[in-house]
Short mmCIF file of C-alpha atoms and ligand atoms in Angstrom, two decimals:
data_model
loop_
_atom_site.label_atom_id
_atom_site.label_comp_id
_atom_site.label_asym_id
_atom_site.label_seq_id
_atom_site.Cartn_x
_atom_site.Cartn_y
_atom_site.Cartn_z
CA MET A 39 0.00 0.00 0.00
CA PRO A 40 1.53 3.34 -1.00
CA LEU A 41 1.81 5.79 1.85
CA PHE A 42 0.61 8.72 -0.21
CA SER A 43 -1.71 8.66 -3.18
CA ARG A 44 -0.74 10.40 -6.38
CA ALA A 45 -4.24 11.08 -7.64
CA ARG A 46 -5.54 14.61 -7.27
CA PRO A 47 -7.25 15.31 -3.96
CA VAL A 48 -10.80 14.03 -3.94
CA ILE A 49 -11.49 15.65 -0.57
CA PRO A 50 -10.92 19.41 -0.90
CA LEU A 51 -8.84 19.55 2.28
CA ASP A 52 -6.48 22.15 0.85
CA ARG A 53 -9.26 24.73 1.03
CA ASP A 54 -9.82 24.47 4.76
CA ALA A 55 -9.22 27.56 6.83
CA SER A 56 -7.77 25.42 9.62
CA GLY A 57 -5.18 24.07 7.22
CA ARG A 58 -3.93 27.57 6.52
CA TYR A 59 -2.90 28.14 10.14
CA LEU A 60 -1.63 24.68 10.92
CA PRO A 61 1.83 25.15 9.37
CA PHE A 62 2.40 28.17 11.59
CA ILE A 63 1.26 26.36 14.71
CA ILE A 64 3.47 23.42 13.84
CA ALA A 65 6.31 25.85 13.11
CA GLY A 66 5.91 27.35 16.59
CA LEU A 67 5.89 23.95 18.24
CA THR A 68 8.91 22.91 16.17
CA VAL A 69 10.86 25.96 17.35
CA LEU A 70 10.00 25.33 21.01
CA ALA A 71 10.66 21.63 20.88
CA THR A 72 13.87 21.97 18.90
CA LEU A 73 15.33 24.65 21.17
CA MET A 74 14.33 22.63 24.19
CA LEU A 75 15.89 19.46 22.85
CA VAL A 76 19.09 20.94 21.49
CA LEU A 77 19.76 23.15 24.50
CA CYS A 78 18.98 20.38 26.95
CA LEU A 79 21.14 17.79 25.33
CA SER A 80 23.97 20.26 24.81
CA LEU A 81 23.73 21.19 28.48
CA SER A 82 23.56 17.59 29.59
CA HIS A 83 26.60 16.86 27.46
CA ALA A 84 28.48 19.71 29.12
CA VAL A 85 27.36 18.68 32.60
CA SER A 86 28.48 15.12 32.15
CA GLY A 87 31.83 16.56 31.03
CA TRP A 88 32.22 18.39 34.35
CA GLN A 89 31.14 15.32 36.14
CA ASN A 90 34.00 13.38 34.57
CA GLU A 91 36.53 15.97 35.56
CA LEU A 92 35.28 16.28 39.08
CA SER A 93 34.61 12.81 40.05
CA GLY A 94 37.67 11.04 41.05
CA LYS A 95 39.66 13.71 42.85
CA VAL A 96 39.70 14.64 46.53
CA THR A 97 42.38 16.13 48.76
CA VAL A 98 43.22 15.05 52.29
CA GLN A 99 44.65 17.78 54.48
CA ILE A 100 46.53 16.95 57.64
CA LEU A 101 46.82 19.88 60.00
CA PRO A 102 49.84 20.54 62.18
CA LEU A 103 48.86 20.12 65.86
CA ASP A 104 50.62 21.14 69.08
CA LYS A 105 53.74 19.39 70.35
CA THR A 106 51.88 16.85 72.48
CA ALA A 107 50.30 15.21 69.48
CA GLN A 108 51.77 12.60 67.19
CA PRO A 109 54.31 14.21 64.76
CA LEU A 110 52.97 15.28 61.39
CA PRO A 111 55.03 12.86 59.18
CA GLU A 112 53.76 9.89 61.19
CA ARG A 113 50.18 10.97 60.80
CA VAL A 114 50.74 11.46 57.05
CA GLU A 115 52.06 7.91 56.85
CA ALA A 116 49.05 6.60 58.79
CA ALA A 117 46.65 8.48 56.48
CA LEU A 118 48.47 7.23 53.37
CA ALA A 119 48.31 3.63 54.60
CA LEU A 120 44.63 4.02 55.34
CA LEU A 121 43.89 5.62 51.99
CA ARG A 122 45.83 3.08 49.97
CA ALA A 123 44.02 0.25 51.72
CA SER A 124 40.60 1.74 50.91
CA PRO A 125 38.61 -0.01 48.18
CA VAL A 126 37.45 3.30 46.65
CA VAL A 127 40.90 4.83 46.26
CA ALA A 128 42.95 4.37 43.11
CA THR A 129 46.08 6.33 44.12
CA ALA A 130 47.11 8.51 47.04
CA GLU A 131 50.24 10.68 46.77
CA PRO A 132 51.56 13.26 49.25
CA VAL A 133 52.04 16.70 47.77
CA GLY A 134 55.81 17.30 47.99
CA GLU A 135 57.62 20.34 49.36
CA ALA A 136 58.19 21.83 45.90
CA ALA A 137 54.53 21.59 44.97
CA MET A 138 53.64 23.05 48.34
CA VAL A 139 55.85 26.05 47.72
CA GLN A 140 54.18 26.49 44.39
CA LEU A 141 50.76 26.40 46.04
CA LEU A 142 51.65 28.93 48.69
CA ALA A 143 53.68 31.23 46.45
CA PRO A 144 50.93 33.86 46.22
CA TRP A 145 51.25 34.43 49.98
CA PHE A 146 54.94 33.82 50.76
CA GLY A 147 56.65 34.35 47.42
CA GLN A 148 58.95 31.84 45.74
CA GLY A 149 61.66 30.18 47.79
CA SER A 150 61.54 28.02 50.87
CA LEU A 151 58.74 28.32 53.39
CA PRO A 152 59.35 29.84 56.78
CA ASP A 153 60.28 27.00 59.18
CA GLU A 154 58.06 28.14 62.00
CA LEU A 155 55.01 28.25 59.69
CA PRO A 156 52.56 25.53 60.61
CA VAL A 157 51.94 24.23 57.11
CA PRO A 158 49.48 21.36 56.70
CA ALA A 159 50.50 18.32 54.72
CA LEU A 160 48.40 17.53 51.65
CA ILE A 161 47.64 14.21 50.02
CA ASP A 162 46.20 14.08 46.50
CA VAL A 163 43.74 11.22 46.24
CA GLU A 164 42.49 9.79 42.99
CA LEU A 165 39.30 7.80 43.42
CA LYS A 166 38.43 4.74 41.39
CA PRO A 167 36.16 5.43 38.41
CA ASP A 168 32.43 5.79 39.13
CA VAL A 169 32.97 6.29 42.84
CA THR A 170 30.61 9.00 44.08
CA ASP A 171 30.06 8.05 47.71
CA ILE A 172 33.09 8.87 49.84
CA HIS A 173 31.22 8.83 53.11
CA GLY A 174 33.10 5.71 54.27
CA LEU A 175 36.44 7.28 53.48
CA ARG A 176 35.60 10.35 55.49
CA GLU A 177 34.68 8.25 58.51
CA ALA A 178 37.83 6.14 58.26
CA LEU A 179 39.99 9.26 58.20
CA GLU A 180 38.59 10.36 61.57
CA SER A 181 40.99 7.89 63.19
CA VAL A 182 43.91 10.06 62.05
CA SER A 183 43.97 13.19 64.18
CA GLY A 184 44.05 16.45 62.30
CA ALA A 185 43.06 14.81 58.98
CA GLN A 186 40.36 16.48 56.88
CA LEU A 187 38.87 15.31 53.68
CA ASP A 188 38.48 18.23 51.30
CA ASP A 189 35.97 17.19 48.76
CA HIS A 190 36.21 20.02 46.25
CA GLY A 191 33.74 18.17 44.04
CA SER A 192 30.89 18.38 46.49
CA TRP A 193 29.61 21.80 45.59
CA MET A 194 30.05 21.00 41.93
CA ARG A 195 28.03 17.88 42.56
CA GLU A 196 25.27 20.11 43.89
CA VAL A 197 25.47 22.17 40.71
CA HIS A 198 25.32 18.95 38.75
CA ARG A 199 22.30 17.75 40.65
CA LEU A 200 20.60 21.07 39.98
CA ALA A 201 21.45 20.88 36.30
CA MET A 202 20.02 17.36 36.19
CA LEU A 203 16.84 18.61 37.84
CA GLY A 204 16.65 21.32 35.18
CA LEU A 205 17.08 18.70 32.51
CA GLY A 206 14.31 16.62 34.01
CA VAL A 207 11.95 19.60 34.00
CA ALA A 208 12.91 20.36 30.42
CA ALA A 209 12.28 16.76 29.39
CA VAL A 210 8.82 16.93 30.94
CA LEU A 211 8.16 20.19 29.09
CA LEU A 212 9.32 18.59 25.86
CA LEU A 213 6.90 15.72 26.40
CA LEU A 214 4.13 18.24 27.09
CA ILE A 215 4.90 20.05 23.84
CA ILE A 216 4.77 16.78 21.93
CA GLY A 217 1.55 15.83 23.71
CA ALA A 218 0.00 19.19 22.81
CA ALA A 219 1.09 18.70 19.21
CA VAL A 220 -0.56 15.28 19.06
CA LEU A 221 -3.79 16.60 20.61
CA MET A 222 -3.83 19.46 18.13
CA LEU A 223 -3.24 17.08 15.23
CA ILE A 224 -6.05 14.80 16.40
CA LEU A 225 -8.39 17.75 16.67
CA LEU A 226 -7.40 19.00 13.25
CA VAL A 227 -7.97 15.67 11.50
CA GLN A 228 -11.30 15.31 13.28
CA THR A 229 -12.35 18.81 12.25
CA ALA A 230 -11.33 18.16 8.67
CA MET A 231 -13.32 14.94 8.58
CA GLU A 232 -16.29 16.70 10.14
CA ALA A 233 -16.11 19.52 7.61
CA HIS A 234 -15.96 17.09 4.70
CA HIS A 235 -18.23 14.39 6.01
CA GLU A 236 -20.50 14.60 2.97
CA VAL A 237 -17.65 13.98 0.56
CA ILE A 238 -16.29 11.23 2.77
CA GLU A 239 -19.70 9.56 3.03
CA LEU A 240 -20.10 9.71 -0.72
CA LEU A 241 -16.66 8.19 -1.26
CA HIS A 242 -17.61 5.49 1.19
CA LEU A 243 -20.83 4.80 -0.71
CA VAL A 244 -19.18 4.52 -4.10
CA GLY A 245 -16.94 1.83 -2.69
CA ALA A 246 -13.86 3.67 -1.47
CA THR A 247 -12.05 1.67 1.19
CA ASP A 248 -11.09 3.24 4.50
CA ALA A 249 -7.47 2.98 3.37
CA PHE A 250 -8.22 5.09 0.28
CA ILE A 251 -9.87 7.84 2.32
CA ALA A 252 -7.27 7.70 5.08
CA ARG A 253 -4.53 8.09 2.47
CA GLN A 254 -5.99 11.44 1.42
CA LEU A 255 -5.94 12.69 4.98
CA ARG A 256 -2.43 11.39 5.56
CA ARG A 257 -1.12 13.13 2.49
CA HIS A 258 -2.79 16.38 3.49
CA MET A 259 -1.32 16.27 6.98
CA PHE A 260 2.07 15.28 5.62
CA TRP A 261 2.37 18.37 3.43
CA LEU A 262 1.04 20.73 6.09
CA SER A 263 3.52 19.39 8.64
CA VAL A 264 6.41 19.48 6.16
CA GLN A 265 5.72 23.17 5.56
CA GLY A 266 5.39 23.85 9.26
CA THR A 267 8.47 21.98 10.41
CA LEU A 268 10.63 23.44 7.63
CA LEU A 269 9.66 26.92 8.70
CA GLY A 270 10.07 26.07 12.39
CA GLY A 271 13.39 24.35 11.77
CA LEU A 272 14.76 27.41 10.00
CA VAL A 273 13.66 29.74 12.79
CA ALA A 274 15.10 27.44 15.45
CA THR A 275 18.43 27.26 13.61
CA GLY A 276 18.56 31.05 13.35
CA LEU A 277 17.81 31.44 17.05
CA LEU A 278 20.47 28.91 18.01
CA ILE A 279 23.09 30.66 15.86
CA LEU A 280 22.25 33.95 17.58
CA LEU A 281 22.36 32.30 21.00
CA VAL A 282 25.76 30.77 20.36
CA ARG A 283 27.07 34.10 19.14
CA PHE A 284 25.89 35.85 22.30
CA ALA A 285 27.23 33.09 24.52
CA THR A 286 30.61 33.18 22.82
CA ARG A 287 30.75 36.93 23.20
CA ALA A 288 29.95 36.50 26.89
CA GLY A 289 32.90 34.10 27.16
CA LEU A 290 30.82 30.94 27.46
CA ASP A 291 31.88 27.93 25.54
CA VAL A 292 28.71 26.29 24.20
CA ALA A 293 29.06 23.11 22.24
CA VAL A 294 25.69 22.95 20.45
CA GLN A 295 24.71 19.53 19.25
CA TRP A 296 23.74 20.65 15.75
CA HIS A 297 23.01 17.16 14.54
CA LEU A 298 19.89 17.17 16.77
CA LEU A 299 18.22 19.88 14.68
CA PRO A 300 16.29 17.55 12.36
CA VAL A 301 15.01 15.35 15.19
CA MET A 302 11.90 17.34 16.14
CA PRO A 303 10.81 18.18 12.57
CA THR A 304 11.08 14.51 11.63
CA LEU A 305 9.23 13.45 14.74
CA LEU A 306 6.42 15.98 14.19
CA ILE A 307 5.96 14.97 10.55
CA ALA A 308 5.81 11.33 11.57
CA LEU A 309 3.31 12.17 14.31
CA ALA A 310 1.14 14.11 11.85
CA VAL A 311 0.99 11.20 9.43
CA ILE A 312 0.43 8.60 12.14
CA THR A 313 -2.26 10.70 13.80
CA ALA A 314 -4.05 11.24 10.48
CA HIS A 315 -3.94 7.52 9.83
CA HIS A 316 -5.34 6.51 13.20
CA VAL A 317 -7.97 9.21 13.54
CA ALA A 318 -9.17 8.58 10.00
CA HIS A 319 -9.50 4.85 10.51
CA ARG A 320 -11.18 5.28 13.89
CA ARG A 321 -13.71 7.73 12.43
CA LEU A 322 -14.32 5.76 9.26
CA GLY A 323 -14.99 2.72 11.41
CA GLU A 324 -18.14 4.49 12.58
CA LEU A 325 -19.57 4.36 9.05
CA PRO A 326 -21.56 1.21 8.24
CA MET B 87 -29.27 -12.25 -6.59
CA ILE B 88 -30.58 -10.12 -3.75
CA ARG B 89 -32.60 -11.56 -0.96
CA PHE B 90 -34.22 -9.89 2.05
CA GLU B 91 -35.67 -12.05 4.80
CA SER B 92 -37.76 -10.49 7.57
CA VAL B 93 -35.65 -7.38 7.50
CA GLY B 94 -36.39 -4.62 9.98
CA LEU B 95 -34.82 -1.20 10.25
CA ARG B 96 -34.95 1.44 12.93
CA TYR B 97 -32.96 4.62 13.13
CA GLY B 98 -31.29 4.85 16.52
CA THR B 99 -33.87 4.11 19.19
CA GLY B 100 -36.80 5.26 17.09
CA PRO B 101 -39.66 3.09 15.86
CA GLU B 102 -39.12 0.53 13.13
CA VAL B 103 -39.45 2.34 9.80
CA LEU B 104 -39.22 -0.95 7.90
CA ARG B 105 -40.84 -4.14 9.20
CA ASP B 106 -40.68 -7.73 8.03
CA ILE B 107 -39.44 -6.93 4.56
CA SER B 108 -38.94 -10.11 2.52
CA PHE B 109 -38.31 -10.27 -1.23
CA ASP B 110 -36.07 -11.70 -3.91
CA LEU B 111 -34.63 -9.72 -6.80
CA ALA B 112 -33.61 -11.91 -9.70
CA GLN B 113 -30.48 -11.11 -11.65
CA GLY B 114 -31.36 -8.64 -14.41
CA SER B 115 -34.78 -7.75 -13.04
CA PHE B 116 -36.30 -4.25 -13.07
CA HIS B 117 -38.54 -3.04 -10.24
CA PHE B 118 -40.24 0.17 -9.38
CA LEU B 119 -40.31 0.96 -5.68
CA THR B 120 -43.48 2.86 -4.81
CA GLY B 121 -45.39 4.01 -1.79
CA PRO B 122 -46.58 7.19 -0.10
CA SER B 123 -44.15 9.69 1.32
CA GLY B 124 -42.58 8.41 4.51
CA ALA B 125 -43.36 4.78 3.70
CA GLY B 126 -39.68 3.92 3.78
CA LYS B 127 -38.60 3.86 0.12
CA SER B 128 -35.38 5.77 0.68
CA SER B 129 -34.68 3.67 3.77
CA LEU B 130 -35.06 0.45 1.80
CA LEU B 131 -32.74 1.77 -0.91
CA ARG B 132 -30.22 2.72 1.78
CA LEU B 133 -30.20 -0.87 2.93
CA LEU B 134 -29.68 -1.95 -0.66
CA TYR B 135 -26.71 0.32 -1.24
CA LEU B 136 -25.24 -0.69 2.13
CA ALA B 137 -25.44 2.73 3.72
CA HIS B 138 -27.19 1.16 6.69
CA ARG B 139 -27.20 -2.16 8.39
CA PRO B 140 -30.66 -3.49 9.22
CA SER B 141 -31.61 -3.88 12.87
CA ARG B 142 -32.80 -7.41 12.21
CA GLY B 143 -33.33 -9.95 9.47
CA LEU B 144 -31.12 -11.39 6.76
CA ILE B 145 -29.78 -9.72 3.64
CA THR B 146 -27.95 -11.64 0.94
CA MET B 147 -26.35 -9.75 -1.95
CA PHE B 148 -24.52 -11.32 -4.88
CA GLY B 149 -24.63 -14.58 -2.99
CA GLN B 150 -22.98 -13.18 0.15
CA ASP B 151 -24.50 -12.78 3.56
CA VAL B 152 -24.18 -9.06 4.24
CA MET B 153 -25.10 -9.34 7.91
CA THR B 154 -22.13 -11.44 8.96
CA MET B 155 -19.62 -9.90 6.56
CA PRO B 156 -16.69 -8.04 8.07
CA ARG B 157 -16.82 -4.30 7.45
CA ASP B 158 -13.79 -4.34 5.15
CA ALA B 159 -15.51 -6.72 2.76
CA LEU B 160 -18.38 -4.29 2.13
CA ALA B 161 -16.32 -1.78 0.11
CA PRO B 162 -15.71 -4.17 -2.82
CA LEU B 163 -19.39 -5.08 -2.69
CA ARG B 164 -20.36 -1.41 -2.94
CA GLN B 165 -18.25 -1.13 -6.07
CA HIS B 166 -20.82 -3.36 -7.78
CA ILE B 167 -23.67 -1.06 -6.80
CA GLY B 168 -24.47 2.17 -8.65
CA VAL B 169 -26.67 4.77 -7.00
CA VAL B 170 -28.41 7.83 -8.44
CA PHE B 171 -29.27 9.93 -5.42
CA GLN B 172 -32.35 12.12 -5.41
CA ASP B 173 -30.20 15.22 -4.89
CA PHE B 174 -27.42 13.84 -7.15
CA ARG B 175 -24.69 14.42 -4.54
CA LEU B 176 -22.16 15.67 -7.08
CA LEU B 177 -18.95 17.12 -5.67
CA ASP B 178 -18.90 20.80 -6.54
CA HIS B 179 -15.14 21.19 -6.20
CA LEU B 180 -14.43 18.52 -8.81
CA SER B 181 -14.90 18.75 -12.56
CA VAL B 182 -17.53 16.66 -14.32
CA LEU B 183 -14.72 14.35 -15.41
CA ASP B 184 -13.41 13.85 -11.87
CA ASN B 185 -16.91 13.37 -10.48
CA VAL B 186 -17.63 10.56 -12.86
CA ALA B 187 -14.15 9.07 -12.36
CA LEU B 188 -14.67 8.89 -8.59
CA PRO B 189 -15.90 5.28 -8.34
CA LEU B 190 -13.08 4.11 -10.62
CA ARG B 191 -10.46 5.87 -8.54
CA ALA B 192 -12.00 4.55 -5.36
CA ALA B 193 -11.76 1.08 -6.86
CA GLY B 194 -8.11 1.71 -7.61
CA GLN B 195 -8.39 1.50 -11.38
CA PRO B 196 -5.32 2.77 -13.31
CA GLU B 197 -5.68 6.45 -14.07
CA ALA B 198 -5.23 6.35 -17.86
CA GLN B 199 -7.71 3.54 -18.30
CA ALA B 200 -10.23 5.24 -16.02
CA MET B 201 -9.98 8.53 -17.91
CA GLY B 202 -10.56 6.73 -21.21
CA HIS B 203 -13.74 5.11 -19.92
CA VAL B 204 -15.05 8.30 -18.38
CA LYS B 205 -14.55 10.44 -21.49
CA GLU B 206 -16.19 7.82 -23.65
CA LEU B 207 -19.24 7.59 -21.40
CA LEU B 208 -19.61 11.35 -21.06
CA LYS B 209 -19.47 11.74 -24.82
CA TRP B 210 -22.08 9.05 -25.20
CA ILE B 211 -24.53 10.81 -22.89
CA GLY B 212 -23.93 14.11 -24.64
CA LEU B 213 -21.67 15.82 -22.10
CA GLY B 214 -18.49 15.60 -24.16
CA ASP B 215 -18.17 19.39 -24.10
CA CYS B 216 -18.54 19.70 -20.35
CA LEU B 217 -15.65 17.52 -19.15
CA HIS B 218 -13.84 20.28 -17.29
CA LEU B 219 -16.81 22.25 -16.04
CA LYS B 220 -17.88 22.20 -12.43
CA PRO B 221 -21.31 20.66 -11.75
CA THR B 222 -22.61 23.96 -10.35
CA VAL B 223 -22.67 25.57 -13.79
CA LEU B 224 -24.69 22.74 -15.33
CA SER B 225 -28.46 22.63 -15.76
CA GLY B 226 -30.54 20.25 -13.64
CA GLY B 227 -30.85 17.79 -16.50
CA GLN B 228 -27.12 17.87 -17.18
CA GLN B 229 -26.34 17.36 -13.50
CA GLN B 230 -28.63 14.37 -13.50
CA ARG B 231 -26.79 12.88 -16.45
CA VAL B 232 -23.49 13.35 -14.61
CA ALA B 233 -25.00 11.60 -11.58
CA ILE B 234 -26.17 8.72 -13.77
CA ALA B 235 -22.79 8.50 -15.50
CA ARG B 236 -21.13 8.22 -12.09
CA ALA B 237 -23.61 5.52 -11.06
CA VAL B 238 -22.97 3.37 -14.12
CA ILE B 239 -19.27 4.01 -14.83
CA ASN B 240 -18.30 0.92 -12.82
CA ARG B 241 -20.71 -1.28 -14.84
CA PRO B 242 -22.62 -2.04 -11.64
CA ARG B 243 -24.54 -5.27 -11.25
CA LEU B 244 -27.17 -3.44 -9.21
CA LEU B 245 -28.38 0.05 -10.12
CA LEU B 246 -30.51 1.99 -7.66
CA ALA B 247 -32.21 5.31 -8.19
CA ASP B 248 -34.09 7.35 -5.57
CA GLU B 249 -36.76 9.47 -7.27
CA PRO B 250 -34.53 10.22 -10.24
CA THR B 251 -37.44 11.84 -12.01
CA GLY B 252 -38.38 14.13 -9.18
CA ASN B 253 -36.35 17.16 -10.15
CA VAL B 254 -36.58 17.06 -13.92
CA ASP B 255 -39.27 17.57 -16.54
CA ASN B 256 -41.10 14.70 -18.13
CA ALA B 257 -39.05 14.56 -21.31
CA ILE B 258 -35.83 14.11 -19.32
CA ALA B 259 -37.52 11.60 -17.00
CA LEU B 260 -38.55 9.59 -20.00
CA ARG B 261 -35.04 9.65 -21.51
CA LEU B 262 -33.65 8.55 -18.19
CA LEU B 263 -36.00 5.58 -17.99
CA TYR B 264 -35.08 4.57 -21.53
CA LEU B 265 -31.43 4.61 -20.50
CA PHE B 266 -32.25 2.42 -17.49
CA GLU B 267 -34.22 0.08 -19.72
CA GLU B 268 -31.17 -0.18 -21.94
CA LEU B 269 -28.97 -1.13 -18.97
CA HIS B 270 -31.64 -3.58 -17.85
CA ARG B 271 -31.41 -5.29 -21.24
CA LEU B 272 -27.66 -5.54 -20.76
CA GLY B 273 -28.30 -7.51 -17.58
CA THR B 274 -28.16 -4.90 -14.82
CA THR B 275 -30.53 -5.39 -11.92
CA ILE B 276 -32.44 -2.16 -11.36
CA VAL B 277 -34.62 -0.68 -8.62
CA VAL B 278 -36.13 2.76 -9.15
CA ALA B 279 -38.07 4.52 -6.40
CA THR B 280 -40.61 6.87 -7.90
CA HIS B 281 -43.94 8.60 -7.41
CA ASN B 282 -44.44 9.01 -11.15
CA GLU B 283 -47.43 6.77 -11.94
CA ALA B 284 -47.38 7.72 -15.61
CA LEU B 285 -43.89 6.35 -16.02
CA ILE B 286 -44.73 3.18 -14.10
CA GLU B 287 -47.72 2.60 -16.36
CA ARG B 288 -45.70 3.31 -19.45
CA PHE B 289 -42.84 0.90 -18.72
CA GLY B 290 -44.93 -1.71 -16.94
CA PHE B 291 -42.18 -3.21 -14.81
CA PRO B 292 -43.25 -4.96 -11.59
CA ARG B 293 -43.42 -2.88 -8.47
CA LEU B 294 -42.46 -3.25 -4.86
CA HIS B 295 -45.03 -1.25 -2.94
CA LEU B 296 -44.29 -0.01 0.55
CA SER B 297 -46.92 1.12 3.00
CA GLU B 298 -46.03 2.23 6.51
CA GLY B 299 -42.78 0.34 6.41
CA GLN B 300 -44.21 -2.91 5.13
CA LEU B 301 -44.13 -4.50 1.72
CA VAL B 302 -47.64 -4.88 0.29
CA GLN B 303 -48.47 -7.61 -2.18
CA GLU B 304 -49.02 -6.42 -5.71
CA ALA B 305 -52.47 -7.94 -5.83
CA ARG B 306 -53.49 -6.13 -2.65
CA HIS B 307 -51.99 -2.95 -4.00
CA ALA B 308 -54.05 -3.27 -7.15
CA ALA B 309 -57.15 -3.57 -4.98
CA VAL B 310 -56.37 -0.44 -3.01
N1 ATP C 606 -31.82 9.38 9.08
C1 ATP C 606 -33.01 9.17 9.64
N2 ATP C 606 -33.12 9.22 10.99
C2 ATP C 606 -34.31 9.02 11.59
N3 ATP C 606 -35.45 8.75 10.93
C3 ATP C 606 -35.42 8.70 9.59
C4 ATP C 606 -34.19 8.91 8.88
N4 ATP C 606 -34.46 8.78 7.56
C5 ATP C 606 -35.77 8.51 7.45
N5 ATP C 606 -36.36 8.46 8.66
C6 ATP C 606 -37.76 8.14 8.94
O1 ATP C 606 -38.05 6.91 8.33
C7 ATP C 606 -39.33 6.93 7.75
C8 ATP C 606 -39.22 6.54 6.29
O2 ATP C 606 -38.50 7.56 5.62
P1 ATP C 606 -38.04 7.42 4.11
O3 ATP C 606 -37.18 8.58 3.81
O4 ATP C 606 -37.45 6.08 3.93
O5 ATP C 606 -39.43 7.52 3.35
P2 ATP C 606 -39.69 7.66 1.79
O6 ATP C 606 -40.62 6.59 1.44
O7 ATP C 606 -38.41 7.71 1.06
O8 ATP C 606 -40.39 9.06 1.71
P3 ATP C 606 -40.34 10.14 0.53
O9 ATP C 606 -41.26 9.64 -0.53
O10 ATP C 606 -40.89 11.36 1.15
O11 ATP C 606 -38.93 10.27 0.10
C9 ATP C 606 -39.89 8.33 7.96
O12 ATP C 606 -40.77 8.27 9.03
C10 ATP C 606 -38.69 9.15 8.30
O13 ATP C 606 -39.03 10.14 9.24
MG1 MG C 607 -37.33 9.20 -0.02
#
C-alpha cells in the first residue's frame, strides 16, 4: 500500500481555513521543541563533562597540631596507609615540598617556606572510576587526628544535581509540547473529517475503502507538517546561531549539538501522518 | 441475486421504519419501488446500497450474507452497486470528469484507463463538451446525467435510483428511464423509487409497494 496517493485530492482539504494556520502552529511547536531538545542535550553533554573531571579527585589535608600530638610525618604515613588500603581509592600521593611552595607562592613568594610556619600536609587522592560516595572514606579518616577530607567536588556535585533537575523539568516540558502537538493534530484531523463528512460519506458509498480515504488525509497532513516543520526548523536554527554568538561573546563555551536539529521536525511529521492515519480509521470505522 | 428475509430497520432508538421486509430480486430484473411519502422507500434503498445495516433480518447480496460480513468486505461489494441519489450528490469542487471518475479511482483502477472510460461515457450521454466544467454551472438535466454517469461508470450489477425523475421535466424523465431500460437489457438489476405513476404505467415493470414500512403484495396494491 503506497503511503501517499498520487491522484488529485478528492477531498478538498487544501481549502480548509484550519489548514492555513496549521503550518504556523506546527512551526511554533517545532521551534519550542527543537530549542528545548538541542539546549537540553547540549547542556547535559556539558554537565556530564564536568562530572567526569570532578569525580575522582579529593584532597586530604593533615593539619599541624601542638607538640603533644603525634608528629605530622607519622600521621601522614598513617593516612596514606589508610587511603591506599581503601577499596574506593585508586592512588594517594603526598604533595611534595616543591609543589607546596608552588601552592603557597601567592602568599609567601617563591623560595623556601618559613620554618616556623605551621603548614598542613596535603595528600592528592584519585578515586576509582564511578565512585561518588566517599562517606566511608571520610569516617575512616577520623581515626587520624588532624586529617580532613576536602571534597572540592561536592559543591560542583550540587550544581550537577541542579542541572540534572533542570534537565528533568525540560524533558517533561518537551513531552508536554509533543503531547500538545498530538492533541492538536487529532483535533485537526477530526475537524477536517467533520467539515468534509459529505464527501467522505459519498466516497464510502461509491466503494472507497477506508485505506483510500485515510490516504488522502495522511497526504494532506504530511504536506502541512512538512511546511510547518521546515519553517520552524529554520527559525530554530537562526535562534540557536544567535544564542551561540551571544554566549561566545559573553565568554561561554557552548558546544551545540547541531546534529539534533532535524530530530523534532522529523518526529512531528511522523506524528502528523500517524495521527491522520489513526484518527481517519477510527472515524471511518463508525460508518456502516 | 438479492434476498431480504424479515428485515427490519430502525434509526437509533426510534420506531421501526421498515418491518418484516422479505423479497427476492432476480439477476437482471427491473422493479419500481413505490409508496406514499414516509413509507420507507429511501430507507429500503439505503439498505440496498449498504449505507445502513438493518436492525434485524437477513440480507444476501450477490450470494454473500451481508449481515455477517466483516466491514472491510463491504467496500468491494459497494463497487458493484451504482446509485443515483435524489439530490445527485455531485462534488462541486471537482470537474464533471473527476466526479464521474470517482468510483473508478476509489476502486483503484489505473488512471489512464479510467480517464478513457469516463470520457467515452460522457461523450455518449452528450456531455463531451462539459468535461472540465464544475457541476454547479450545469443545468438540472445535465447534472442528473453526470449523476447517472457516475452511477454506471463501474458497470454495476445493481443500479438503484431514488426518485430520479423528481427534479426534472417529463421529457428528461422519460429519456432517463429509456437509459435504465437499456442497462436492464444488458443484464443490470435495477430498482427505481418513484412517485411518477405515468412512467410506471408506461414501462410496466413490476413494483415493490411499501406502506407504513411494510411490503404490500401487488395484488393487494391493485385492490387499493
Ligand atoms: N436518518 C433518519 N433518521 C431518523 N429517521 C429517519 C431517517 N431517515 C428517514 N427516517 C424516517 O423513516 C421513515 C421513512 O422515511 P423514508 O425517507 O425512507 O421515506 P420515503 O418513502 O423515502 O419518503 P419520501 O417519498 O418522502 O422520500 C420516515 O418516518 C422518516 O421520518
Ligand atoms: Mg425518499
